[in-house]
Amino acid sequence: MVLRLLEISSLTVNCSSVAAAIDVLSLWISLAEPWIATNDSLATPILPRVDCILSALTRIVLVDISAFSCSIEIMVSISPVDSCVRCAKERTSSATTAKPRPCSPARAASIAAFNASKLVCSAIALITSSTLPTLLDSVASC
């Protein structure tokens, strides 16, 4: 789980740096457009910046691919927990609220549902703590 959080954190940093690069590139392009449109001889000094733009676009694509694969890995990690919760909910009956006997199926289902909910709650807490800094950064940049 810690390794997964480190991967997500690293991916967040990459996305943030790519977003900053996109802002810079947008500015360069908006400044270069009038020059290129009015005078072909001015296009030559712009060519090194075009290489920089292509390099940044390559980074954007690589981060996008990395984000997609990370999302798939996260879904694969979450899916077993989700199926455990669903399975436990199906086994839980209204009898669980009526003080079931220690060895009854209703008690076993209740315990399974409780354990699954603890696992989900701890995962939600970890996900929230890892995504909160990203949310705060995005709000601060607006």
Short mmCIF file of C-alpha atoms in Angstrom, two decimals:
data_model
loop_
_atom_site.label_atom_id
_atom_site.label_comp_id
_atom_site.label_asym_id
_atom_site.label_seq_id
_atom_site.Cartn_x
_atom_site.Cartn_y
_atom_site.Cartn_z
CA MET A 1 0.00 0.00 0.00
CA VAL A 2 2.82 2.43 0.86
CA LEU A 3 4.49 1.67 -2.47
CA ARG A 4 1.22 2.43 -4.26
CA LEU A 5 0.94 5.77 -2.42
CA LEU A 6 4.51 6.66 -3.41
CA GLU A 7 3.69 5.85 -7.05
CA ILE A 8 0.56 8.02 -6.90
CA SER A 9 2.53 10.83 -5.27
CA SER A 10 5.23 10.62 -7.95
CA LEU A 11 2.58 10.65 -10.65
CA THR A 12 0.97 13.72 -9.08
CA VAL A 13 4.30 15.56 -9.14
CA ASN A 14 4.78 14.63 -12.81
CA CYS A 15 1.29 15.84 -13.70
CA SER A 16 1.89 19.13 -11.88
CA SER A 17 5.18 19.75 -13.69
CA VAL A 18 3.56 18.92 -17.03
CA ALA A 19 0.70 21.33 -16.27
CA ALA A 20 3.26 24.07 -15.59
CA ALA A 21 5.05 23.23 -18.85
CA ILE A 22 1.76 23.46 -20.74
CA ASP A 23 1.20 26.97 -19.34
CA VAL A 24 4.67 28.09 -20.46
CA LEU A 25 4.22 26.51 -23.88
CA SER A 26 0.85 28.19 -24.34
CA LEU A 27 2.46 31.54 -23.60
CA TRP A 28 5.33 30.89 -26.05
CA ILE A 29 2.94 29.82 -28.78
CA SER A 30 0.70 32.87 -28.29
CA LEU A 31 3.77 35.16 -28.45
CA ALA A 32 5.27 33.40 -31.48
CA GLU A 33 2.13 33.22 -33.61
CA PRO A 34 2.03 36.88 -34.72
CA TRP A 35 5.76 36.87 -35.53
CA ILE A 36 5.56 33.75 -37.64
CA ALA A 37 2.41 34.96 -39.41
CA THR A 38 3.93 38.32 -40.41
CA ASN A 39 7.54 37.40 -41.19
CA ASP A 40 8.98 34.05 -42.26
CA SER A 41 12.53 35.14 -41.33
CA LEU A 42 11.44 35.36 -37.70
CA ALA A 43 10.50 31.68 -37.72
CA THR A 44 14.17 30.62 -37.51
CA PRO A 45 14.72 31.86 -33.91
CA ILE A 46 11.49 30.13 -32.92
CA LEU A 47 12.66 26.66 -34.07
CA PRO A 48 14.54 25.82 -30.84
CA ARG A 49 11.35 26.58 -28.95
CA VAL A 50 9.44 24.23 -31.24
CA ASP A 51 11.84 21.45 -30.17
CA CYS A 52 11.10 22.37 -26.57
CA ILE A 53 7.37 22.21 -27.28
CA LEU A 54 7.72 18.77 -28.86
CA SER A 55 9.74 17.59 -25.87
CA ALA A 56 7.07 18.83 -23.47
CA LEU A 57 4.32 17.19 -25.52
CA THR A 58 6.23 13.91 -25.35
CA ARG A 59 6.38 14.26 -21.55
CA ILE A 60 2.65 14.92 -21.46
CA VAL A 61 1.94 11.74 -23.42
CA LEU A 62 4.25 9.69 -21.19
CA VAL A 63 2.63 11.03 -18.01
CA ASP A 64 -0.80 10.32 -19.48
CA ILE A 65 0.19 6.72 -20.22
CA SER A 66 1.66 6.40 -16.73
CA ALA A 67 -1.52 7.83 -15.16
CA PHE A 68 -3.68 5.40 -17.13
CA SER A 69 -1.62 2.37 -16.12
CA CYS A 70 -1.55 3.55 -12.49
CA SER A 71 -5.34 3.95 -12.56
CA ILE A 72 -5.71 0.40 -13.82
CA GLU A 73 -3.40 -0.90 -11.07
CA ILE A 74 -5.40 0.99 -8.44
CA MET A 75 -8.66 -0.45 -9.75
CA VAL A 76 -7.15 -3.94 -9.69
CA SER A 77 -6.11 -3.35 -6.06
CA ILE A 78 -9.52 -2.02 -5.04
CA SER A 79 -11.65 -4.62 -6.87
CA PRO A 80 -11.03 -7.52 -4.44
CA VAL A 81 -12.01 -5.30 -1.50
CA ASP A 82 -15.13 -4.21 -3.35
CA SER A 83 -16.12 -7.81 -4.08
CA CYS A 84 -15.54 -8.75 -0.41
CA VAL A 85 -17.82 -5.92 0.71
CA ARG A 86 -20.51 -6.89 -1.80
CA CYS A 87 -20.27 -10.55 -0.81
CA ALA A 88 -20.46 -9.69 2.89
CA LYS A 89 -23.48 -7.44 2.33
CA GLU A 90 -25.29 -10.25 0.50
CA ARG A 91 -24.64 -12.61 3.42
CA THR A 92 -25.80 -10.09 6.01
CA SER A 93 -29.46 -10.36 6.91
CA SER A 94 -31.80 -8.41 9.13
CA ALA A 95 -31.15 -11.08 11.76
CA THR A 96 -27.74 -9.52 12.42
CA THR A 97 -29.42 -6.70 14.33
CA ALA A 98 -31.22 -9.09 16.68
CA LYS A 99 -28.19 -10.30 18.68
CA PRO A 100 -27.36 -13.42 16.64
CA ARG A 101 -25.92 -16.47 18.36
CA PRO A 102 -22.10 -16.77 18.40
CA CYS A 103 -21.92 -19.54 15.78
CA SER A 104 -24.83 -18.52 13.53
CA PRO A 105 -24.40 -17.73 9.81
CA ALA A 106 -25.85 -14.28 10.46
CA ARG A 107 -23.12 -13.54 13.00
CA ALA A 108 -20.43 -14.78 10.60
CA ALA A 109 -21.84 -12.55 7.86
CA SER A 110 -21.99 -9.62 10.25
CA ILE A 111 -18.35 -10.10 11.25
CA ALA A 112 -17.28 -10.40 7.60
CA ALA A 113 -19.18 -7.22 6.71
CA PHE A 114 -17.66 -5.37 9.66
CA ASN A 115 -14.12 -6.45 8.74
CA ALA A 116 -14.66 -5.49 5.10
CA SER A 117 -16.03 -2.08 6.10
CA LYS A 118 -12.98 -1.47 8.33
CA LEU A 119 -10.72 -2.29 5.38
CA VAL A 120 -12.64 0.03 3.05
CA CYS A 121 -12.66 2.85 5.62
CA SER A 122 -8.90 2.61 6.14
CA ALA A 123 -8.35 2.60 2.36
CA ILE A 124 -10.58 5.67 1.99
CA ALA A 125 -8.61 7.46 4.71
CA LEU A 126 -5.32 6.72 2.91
CA ILE A 127 -6.69 7.77 -0.47
CA THR A 128 -8.09 10.99 1.00
CA SER A 129 -4.83 11.85 2.74
CA SER A 130 -2.88 11.30 -0.48
CA THR A 131 -5.25 13.27 -2.71
CA LEU A 132 -5.91 16.20 -0.35
CA PRO A 133 -2.58 17.97 -1.12
CA THR A 134 -3.36 17.74 -4.85
CA LEU A 135 -6.81 19.22 -4.30
CA LEU A 136 -5.37 22.06 -2.21
CA ASP A 137 -2.76 22.80 -4.90
CA SER A 138 -5.40 22.93 -7.62
CA VAL A 139 -7.61 25.26 -5.54
CA ALA A 140 -4.63 27.51 -4.74
CA SER A 141 -3.68 27.79 -8.43
CA CYS A 142 -7.16 29.03 -9.47
#
